[in-house]
Coordinates of C-alpha atoms and ligand atoms in Angstrom, one line a residue:
X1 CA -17.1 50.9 53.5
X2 CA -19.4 54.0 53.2
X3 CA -18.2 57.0 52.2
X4 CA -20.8 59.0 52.9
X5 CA -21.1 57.1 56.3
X6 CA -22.9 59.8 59.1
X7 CA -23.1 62.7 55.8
X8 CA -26.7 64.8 55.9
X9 CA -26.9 66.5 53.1
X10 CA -29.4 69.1 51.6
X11 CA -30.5 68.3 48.3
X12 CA -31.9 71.2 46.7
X13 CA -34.0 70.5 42.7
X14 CA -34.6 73.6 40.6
X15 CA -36.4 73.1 37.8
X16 CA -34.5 71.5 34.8
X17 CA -35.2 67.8 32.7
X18 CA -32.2 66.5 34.8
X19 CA -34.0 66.2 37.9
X20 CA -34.9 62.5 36.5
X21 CA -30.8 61.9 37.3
X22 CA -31.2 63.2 41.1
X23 CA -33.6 60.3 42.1
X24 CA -30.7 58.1 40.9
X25 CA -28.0 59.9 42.5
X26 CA -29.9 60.6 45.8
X27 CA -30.3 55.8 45.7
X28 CA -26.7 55.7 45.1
X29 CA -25.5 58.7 47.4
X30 CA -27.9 56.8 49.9
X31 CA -26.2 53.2 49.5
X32 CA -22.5 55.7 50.8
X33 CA -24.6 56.3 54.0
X34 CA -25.7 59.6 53.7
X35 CA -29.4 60.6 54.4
X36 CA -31.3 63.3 52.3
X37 CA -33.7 66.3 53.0
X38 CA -35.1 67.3 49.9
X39 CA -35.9 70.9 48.9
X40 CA -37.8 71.9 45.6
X41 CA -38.2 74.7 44.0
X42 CA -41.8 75.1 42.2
X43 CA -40.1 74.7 38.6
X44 CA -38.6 71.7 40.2
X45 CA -42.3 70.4 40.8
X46 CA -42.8 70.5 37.2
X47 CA -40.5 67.8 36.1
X48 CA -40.4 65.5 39.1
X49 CA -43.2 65.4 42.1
X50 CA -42.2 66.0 45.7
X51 CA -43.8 62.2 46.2
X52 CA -40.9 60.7 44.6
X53 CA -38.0 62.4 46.7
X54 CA -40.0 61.4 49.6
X55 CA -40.6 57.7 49.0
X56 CA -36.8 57.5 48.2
X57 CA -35.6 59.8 51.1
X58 CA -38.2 58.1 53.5
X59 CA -38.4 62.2 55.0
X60 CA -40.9 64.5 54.3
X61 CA -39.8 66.9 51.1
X62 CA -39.7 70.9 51.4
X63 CA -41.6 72.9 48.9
X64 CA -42.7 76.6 50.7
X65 CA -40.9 79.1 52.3
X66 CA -44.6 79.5 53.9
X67 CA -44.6 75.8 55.7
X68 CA -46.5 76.2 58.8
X69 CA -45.0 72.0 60.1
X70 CA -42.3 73.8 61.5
X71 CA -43.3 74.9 65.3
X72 CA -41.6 78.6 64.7
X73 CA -41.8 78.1 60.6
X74 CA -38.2 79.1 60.1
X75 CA -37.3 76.0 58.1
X76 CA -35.2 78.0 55.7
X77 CA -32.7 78.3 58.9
X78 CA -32.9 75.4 60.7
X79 CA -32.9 73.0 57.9
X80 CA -28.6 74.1 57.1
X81 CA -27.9 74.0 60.5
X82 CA -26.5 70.6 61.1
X83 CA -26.5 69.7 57.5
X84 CA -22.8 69.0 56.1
X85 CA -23.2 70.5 52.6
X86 CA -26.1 71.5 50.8
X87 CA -25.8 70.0 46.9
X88 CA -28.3 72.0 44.4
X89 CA -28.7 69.2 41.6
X90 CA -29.9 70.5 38.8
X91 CA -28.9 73.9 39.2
X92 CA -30.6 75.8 36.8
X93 CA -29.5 79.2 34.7
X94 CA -32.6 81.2 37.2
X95 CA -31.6 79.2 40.1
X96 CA -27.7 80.8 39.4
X97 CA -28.5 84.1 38.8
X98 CA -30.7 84.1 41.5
X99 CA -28.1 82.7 43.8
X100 CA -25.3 84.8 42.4
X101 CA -27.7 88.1 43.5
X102 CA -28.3 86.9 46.7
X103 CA -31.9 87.0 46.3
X104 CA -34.5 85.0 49.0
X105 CA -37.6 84.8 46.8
X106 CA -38.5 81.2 47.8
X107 CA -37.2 78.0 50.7
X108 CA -34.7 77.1 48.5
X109 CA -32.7 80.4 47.7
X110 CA -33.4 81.3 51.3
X111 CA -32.3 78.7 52.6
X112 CA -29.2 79.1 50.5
X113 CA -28.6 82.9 51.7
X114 CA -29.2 82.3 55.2
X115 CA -26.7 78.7 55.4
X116 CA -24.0 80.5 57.5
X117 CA -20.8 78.3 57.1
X118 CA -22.4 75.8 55.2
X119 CA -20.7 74.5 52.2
X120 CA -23.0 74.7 48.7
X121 CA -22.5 72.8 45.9
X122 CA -24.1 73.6 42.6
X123 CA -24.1 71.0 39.9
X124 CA -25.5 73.4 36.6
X125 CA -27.5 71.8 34.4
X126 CA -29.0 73.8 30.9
X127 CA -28.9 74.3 27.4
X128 CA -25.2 74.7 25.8
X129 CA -26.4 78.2 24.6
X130 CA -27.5 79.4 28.1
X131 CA -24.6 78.0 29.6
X132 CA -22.3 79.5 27.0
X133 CA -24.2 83.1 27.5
X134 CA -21.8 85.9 29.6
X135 CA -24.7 87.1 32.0
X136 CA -24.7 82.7 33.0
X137 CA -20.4 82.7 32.8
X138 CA -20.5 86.1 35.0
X139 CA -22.5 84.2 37.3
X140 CA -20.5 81.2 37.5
X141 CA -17.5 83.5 38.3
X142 CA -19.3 85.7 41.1
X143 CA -20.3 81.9 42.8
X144 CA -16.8 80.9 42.8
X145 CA -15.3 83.8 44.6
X146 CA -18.3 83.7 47.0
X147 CA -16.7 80.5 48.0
X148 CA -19.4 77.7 46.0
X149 CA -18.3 74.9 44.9
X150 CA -19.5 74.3 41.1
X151 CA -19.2 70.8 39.6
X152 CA -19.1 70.0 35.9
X153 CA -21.2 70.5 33.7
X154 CA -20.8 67.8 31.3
X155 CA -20.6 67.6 27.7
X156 CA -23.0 66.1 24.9
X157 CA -26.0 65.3 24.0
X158 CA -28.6 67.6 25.6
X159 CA -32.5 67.3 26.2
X160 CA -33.2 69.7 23.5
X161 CA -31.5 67.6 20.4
X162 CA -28.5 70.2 20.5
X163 CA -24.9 68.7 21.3
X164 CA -22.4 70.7 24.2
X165 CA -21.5 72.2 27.0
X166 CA -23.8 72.4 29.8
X167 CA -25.6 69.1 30.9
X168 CA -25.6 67.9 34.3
X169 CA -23.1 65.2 35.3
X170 CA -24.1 61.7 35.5
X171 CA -25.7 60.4 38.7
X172 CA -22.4 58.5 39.8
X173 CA -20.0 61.5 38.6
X174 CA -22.1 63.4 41.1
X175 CA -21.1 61.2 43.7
X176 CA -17.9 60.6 43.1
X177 CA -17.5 64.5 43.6
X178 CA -19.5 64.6 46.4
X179 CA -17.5 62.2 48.3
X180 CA -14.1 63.7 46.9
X181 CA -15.6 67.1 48.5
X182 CA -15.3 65.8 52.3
X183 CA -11.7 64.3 51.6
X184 CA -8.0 66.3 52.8
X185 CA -6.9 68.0 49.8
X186 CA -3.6 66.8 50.9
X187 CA -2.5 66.6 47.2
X188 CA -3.7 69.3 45.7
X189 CA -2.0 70.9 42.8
X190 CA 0.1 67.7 42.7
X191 CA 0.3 65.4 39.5
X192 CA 0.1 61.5 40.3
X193 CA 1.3 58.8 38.0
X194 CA -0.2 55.2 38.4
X195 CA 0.6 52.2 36.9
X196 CA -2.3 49.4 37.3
X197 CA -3.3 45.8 36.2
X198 CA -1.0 43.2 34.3
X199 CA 0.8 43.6 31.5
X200 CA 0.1 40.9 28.1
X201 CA 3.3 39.8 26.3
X202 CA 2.3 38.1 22.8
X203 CA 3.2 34.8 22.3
X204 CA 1.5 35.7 18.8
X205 CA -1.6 37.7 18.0
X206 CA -4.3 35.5 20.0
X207 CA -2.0 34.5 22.8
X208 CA -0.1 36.4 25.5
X209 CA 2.2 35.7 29.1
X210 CA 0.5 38.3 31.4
X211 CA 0.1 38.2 35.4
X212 CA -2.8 38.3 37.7
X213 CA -4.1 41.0 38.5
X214 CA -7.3 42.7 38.6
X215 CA -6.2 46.1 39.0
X216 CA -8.4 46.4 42.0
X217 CA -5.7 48.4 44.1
X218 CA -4.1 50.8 41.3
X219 CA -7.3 52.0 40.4
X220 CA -8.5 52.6 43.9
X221 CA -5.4 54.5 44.8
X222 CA -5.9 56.3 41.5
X223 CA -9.5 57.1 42.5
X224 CA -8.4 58.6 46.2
X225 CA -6.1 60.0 44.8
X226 CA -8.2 62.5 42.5
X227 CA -10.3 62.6 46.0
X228 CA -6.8 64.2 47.6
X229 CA -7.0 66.8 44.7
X230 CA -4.3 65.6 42.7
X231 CA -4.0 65.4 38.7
X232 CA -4.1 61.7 38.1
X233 CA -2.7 59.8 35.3
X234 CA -3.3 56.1 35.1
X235 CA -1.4 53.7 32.5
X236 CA -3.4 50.8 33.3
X237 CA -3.3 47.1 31.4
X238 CA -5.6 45.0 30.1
X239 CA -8.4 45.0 33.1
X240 CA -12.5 45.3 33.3
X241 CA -12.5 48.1 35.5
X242 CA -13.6 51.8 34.5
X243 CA -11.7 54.7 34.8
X244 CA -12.3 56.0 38.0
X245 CA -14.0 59.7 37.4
X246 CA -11.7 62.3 36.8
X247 CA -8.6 60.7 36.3
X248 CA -6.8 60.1 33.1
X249 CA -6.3 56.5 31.2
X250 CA -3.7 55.5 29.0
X251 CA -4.0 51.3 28.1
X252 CA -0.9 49.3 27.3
X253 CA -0.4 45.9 26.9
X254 CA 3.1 44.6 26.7
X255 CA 5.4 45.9 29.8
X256 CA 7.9 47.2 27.1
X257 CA 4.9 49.8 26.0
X258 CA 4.5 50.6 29.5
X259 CA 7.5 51.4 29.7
X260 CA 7.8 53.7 26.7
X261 CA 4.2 55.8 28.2
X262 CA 6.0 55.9 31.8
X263 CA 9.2 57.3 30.7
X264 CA 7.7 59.5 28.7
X265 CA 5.1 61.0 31.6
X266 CA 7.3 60.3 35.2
X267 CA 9.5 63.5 34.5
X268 CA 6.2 65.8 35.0
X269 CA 5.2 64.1 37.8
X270 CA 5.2 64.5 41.6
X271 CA 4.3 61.5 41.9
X272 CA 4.8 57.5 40.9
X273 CA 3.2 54.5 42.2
X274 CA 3.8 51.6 40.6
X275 CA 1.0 49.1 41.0
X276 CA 0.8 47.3 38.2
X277 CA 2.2 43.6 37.9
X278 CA 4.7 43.8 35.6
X279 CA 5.8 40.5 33.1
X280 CA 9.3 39.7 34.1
X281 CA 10.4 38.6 30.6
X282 CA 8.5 39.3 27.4
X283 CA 8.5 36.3 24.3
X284 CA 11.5 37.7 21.5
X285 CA 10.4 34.9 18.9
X286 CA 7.0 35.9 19.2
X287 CA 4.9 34.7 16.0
X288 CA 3.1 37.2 13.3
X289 CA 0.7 34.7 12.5
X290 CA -1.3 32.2 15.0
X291 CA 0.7 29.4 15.7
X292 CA -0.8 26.0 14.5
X293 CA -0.6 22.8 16.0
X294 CA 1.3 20.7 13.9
X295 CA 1.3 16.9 13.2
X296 CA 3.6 15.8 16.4
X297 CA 1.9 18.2 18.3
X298 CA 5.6 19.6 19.3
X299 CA 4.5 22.6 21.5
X300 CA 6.0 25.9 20.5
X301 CA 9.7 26.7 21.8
X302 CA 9.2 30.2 23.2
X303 CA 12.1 32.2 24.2
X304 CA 12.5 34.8 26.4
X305 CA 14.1 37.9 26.8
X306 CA 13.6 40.5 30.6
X307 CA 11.8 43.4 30.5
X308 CA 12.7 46.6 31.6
X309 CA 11.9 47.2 35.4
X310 CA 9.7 50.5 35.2
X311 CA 10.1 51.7 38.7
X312 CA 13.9 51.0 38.8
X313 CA 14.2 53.3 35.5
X314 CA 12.2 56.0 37.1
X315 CA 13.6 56.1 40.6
X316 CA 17.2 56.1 38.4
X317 CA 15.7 59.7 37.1
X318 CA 18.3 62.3 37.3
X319 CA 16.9 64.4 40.9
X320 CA 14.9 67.0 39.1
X321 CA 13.0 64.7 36.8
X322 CA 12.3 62.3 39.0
X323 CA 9.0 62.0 41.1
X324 CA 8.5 60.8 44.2
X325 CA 8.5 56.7 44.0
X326 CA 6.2 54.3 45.4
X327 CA 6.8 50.9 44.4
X328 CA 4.5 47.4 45.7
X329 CA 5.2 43.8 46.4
X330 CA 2.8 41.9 46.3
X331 CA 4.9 38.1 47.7
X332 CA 3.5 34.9 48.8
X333 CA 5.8 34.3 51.8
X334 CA 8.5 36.4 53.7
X335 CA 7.2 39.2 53.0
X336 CA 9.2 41.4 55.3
X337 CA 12.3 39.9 54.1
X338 CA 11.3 40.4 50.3
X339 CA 9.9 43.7 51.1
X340 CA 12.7 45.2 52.5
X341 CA 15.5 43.7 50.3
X342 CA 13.2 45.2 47.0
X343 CA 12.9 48.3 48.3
X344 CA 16.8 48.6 48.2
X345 CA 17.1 47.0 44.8
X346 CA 14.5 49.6 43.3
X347 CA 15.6 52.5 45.0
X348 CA 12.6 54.0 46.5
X349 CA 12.0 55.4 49.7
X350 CA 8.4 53.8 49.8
X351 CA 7.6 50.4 49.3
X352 CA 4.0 48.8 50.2
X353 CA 3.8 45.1 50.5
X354 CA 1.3 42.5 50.9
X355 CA 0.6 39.0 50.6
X356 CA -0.6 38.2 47.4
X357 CA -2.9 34.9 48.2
X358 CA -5.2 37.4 50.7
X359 CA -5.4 40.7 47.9
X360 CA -5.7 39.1 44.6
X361 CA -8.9 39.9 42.7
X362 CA -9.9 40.8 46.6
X363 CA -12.3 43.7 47.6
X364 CA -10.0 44.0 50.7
X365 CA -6.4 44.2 51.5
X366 CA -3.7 44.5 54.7
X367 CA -1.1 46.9 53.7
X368 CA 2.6 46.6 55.0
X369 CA 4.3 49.9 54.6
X370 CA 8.4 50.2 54.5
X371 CA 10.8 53.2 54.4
X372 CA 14.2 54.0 55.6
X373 CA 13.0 54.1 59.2
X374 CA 11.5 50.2 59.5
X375 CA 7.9 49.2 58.4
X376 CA 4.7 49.1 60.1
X377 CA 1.2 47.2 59.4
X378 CA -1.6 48.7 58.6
X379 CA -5.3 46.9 59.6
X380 CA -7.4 44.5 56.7
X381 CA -9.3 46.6 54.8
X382 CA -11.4 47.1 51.7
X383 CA -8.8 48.6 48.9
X384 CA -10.6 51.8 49.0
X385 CA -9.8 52.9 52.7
X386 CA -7.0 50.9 52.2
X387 CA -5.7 53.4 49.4
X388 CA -7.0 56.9 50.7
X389 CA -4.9 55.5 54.0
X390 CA -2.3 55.6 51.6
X391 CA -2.7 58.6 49.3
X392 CA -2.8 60.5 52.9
X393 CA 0.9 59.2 54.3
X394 CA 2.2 59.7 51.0
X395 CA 1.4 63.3 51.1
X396 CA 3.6 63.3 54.2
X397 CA 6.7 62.8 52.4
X398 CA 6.2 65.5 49.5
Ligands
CTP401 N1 8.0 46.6 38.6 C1 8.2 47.4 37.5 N2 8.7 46.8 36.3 C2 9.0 45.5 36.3 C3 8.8 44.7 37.4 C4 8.2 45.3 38.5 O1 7.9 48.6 37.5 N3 9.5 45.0 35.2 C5 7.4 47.2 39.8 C6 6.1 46.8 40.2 O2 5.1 47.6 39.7 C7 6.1 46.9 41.7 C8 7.6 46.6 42.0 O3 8.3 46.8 40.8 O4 5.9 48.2 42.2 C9 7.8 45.2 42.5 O5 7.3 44.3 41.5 P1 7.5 42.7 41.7 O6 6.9 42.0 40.5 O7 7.0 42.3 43.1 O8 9.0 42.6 41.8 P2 10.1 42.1 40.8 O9 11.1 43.2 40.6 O10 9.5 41.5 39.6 O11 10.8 41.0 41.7 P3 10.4 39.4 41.9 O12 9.6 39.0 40.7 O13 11.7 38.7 42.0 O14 9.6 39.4 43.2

């Protein structure tokens, strides 16, 4: 899936060391489906040539207000016309001030002034100390409530050797903003707890019990989530996967710890989906020491104790602490049948089921979605459409 799929977008470079981040970003931003026209600025042309946005863009890049390829030479209008956003990346302290004056002084800032209702997205990009200055902060403010969208900076380690505030945001956090900029805000202002991945119940300190599960679909629905403008809070088990941008991790191993961080968080919440596949029963004469092999070779006796069922516990929340419940089942046969009868047993007015021999460790998934009014089936997939599909009808309930 593309995410940028049928997107143009203006790129605009002012002059800043982090233009060497928007040839990256424009590659990846590019693999989403969107296509590029690049604008410089002439400080922009000191750090980065117009050659190499035009080699990657495959158009020809914009440098003069005074361009006479245009047949009329009004480039500075028609380049926003049709264009979807324009994205200023780096945005430099000048380029801000300049912006937040409303000055025309060169293609760029024109072009900028004269976009109509075309959305502008400034991604600053500076030392901490000019970022931290008031006349830069004043700025920032006078963008905002002119309607621009400004996106990070970052934090740490800077060109100049100093440490803070005011670096441009990595190529891919770029992107991820970019895309969540053309989704429904449909949960904005809302907070979203996620469970995701297995849990690990020790057997002793090398071994556990745990499930499989990559985590694929938790952190996808955590990621569209953010997209949907919600607070996100994942409590994700043991799993390769990085923490989708924006969105807050907690790890946990055993289900019982998962437990704990989830009771603790769910009565703050709007919202709570429950993703991740939980151990059934965790190990109560698990061993402080590795267990040895001994001369028989007698395999350890393990007993077993359950574990607490997390979404039962929240969706038993007195009314005003508890979120809004999502629960999953993920079965290997009958799956309306299994669906339906757990969505009972767990009291929740959501449940989203699927067959777990097609979506384990799989890039796509067919969703089978059940409430008190029957269920319906939703088309194969990849987990990312599948879960901003998702993200959107849960909205519909809050
Ligand atoms: N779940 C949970 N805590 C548990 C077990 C499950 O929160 N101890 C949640 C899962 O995250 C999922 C839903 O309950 O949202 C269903 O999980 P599943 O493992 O399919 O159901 P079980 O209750 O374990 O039932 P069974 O193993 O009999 O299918």
């Amino acid at each position: 899936m593309q995410a940028l799929a049928n997107k143009r977008i203006i790129l605009g470079l002012t002059g800043g060391i982090a233009c060497y981040k928007s040839a990256e970003f424009l590659r990846r931003a590019q693999d989403q489906g969107a296509t590029f026209d690049v604008v410089m600025t002439a400080g922009a042309q000191q750090f980065i040539t117009p050659m190499t946005f035009q080699a990657l863009s495959g158009r020809p890049v914009h440098t003069d207000l005074w361009d006479n390829r245009s047949a009329d030479n009004m480039a500075h209008i028609h380049l926003s016309r049709d264009a979807d956003a324009i994205l200023i990346a780096p945005a430099s302290t000048n380029f801000i001030a300049r912006l937040a004056q409303g000055l025309a002084d060169d293609l760029l800032s024109t072009l900028c002034v004269a976009r109509g209702d075309c959305p502008l997205i400034i991604a600053p990009a500076m030392n901490k100390e000019m970022w931290a200055h008031p006349a830069t902060q004043r700025n920032i403010a006078q963008l905002k409530a002119d309607g621009v969208h400004v996106i990070g900076p970052g934090s740490g380690d800077q060109a100049c050797g100093e440490i803070g505030d005011g670096r441009m945001l990595e190529p891919m956090q770029i992107l991820a903003e970019l895309i969540a900029f053309f989704q429904p805000k449909s949960l904005a202002g809302k907070r979203v707890l996620i469970t995701a991945g297995p849990t690990a119940e020790p057997i002793d300190p090398i071994r556990t019990i745990t499930n499989r599960s990559s985590g694929k679909m938790g952190y996808a629905i955590a990621e569209a989530a953010y997209q949907a403008g919600a607070e996100v809070h994942l409590v994700s088990g043991p799993v390769r996967l990085e923490a989708p941008y924006g969105t807050k991790r907690q790890w946990v191993q055993s289900a019982r710890e998962m437990h704990a961080t989830v009771m603790n968080l769910a009565p703050n919440m709007d919202v709570f989906i429950s993703v991740a596949a939980v151990a059934d029963w965790y190990v109560t004469n698990a061993s402080q020491h590795k267990i040895k092999k001994n001369a028989e070779q007698n395999a350890p006796m393990l007993e077993f104790a359950p574990n607490p069922d997390i979404l039962a516990d929240v969706a038993a929340l007195p009314q005003a602490q508890r979120p809004f419940c999502v629960g999953f089942a993920a079965e290997t046969e009958k799956l309306i049948e299994h669906a339906q009868a757990k969505r009972l047993r767990k009291g929740v007015p959501l449940l989203v089921g699927n067959l777990a021999q097609q979506a384990m460790d799989a890039d796509d998934t067919q969703l089978m979605i059940f409430d008190e009014s029957g269920h319906q089936q939703w088309p194969a997939q990849s987990k990312q459409k599948a879960a901003q599909q998702l993200v959107q009808h849960i909205a519909r309930y809050l």
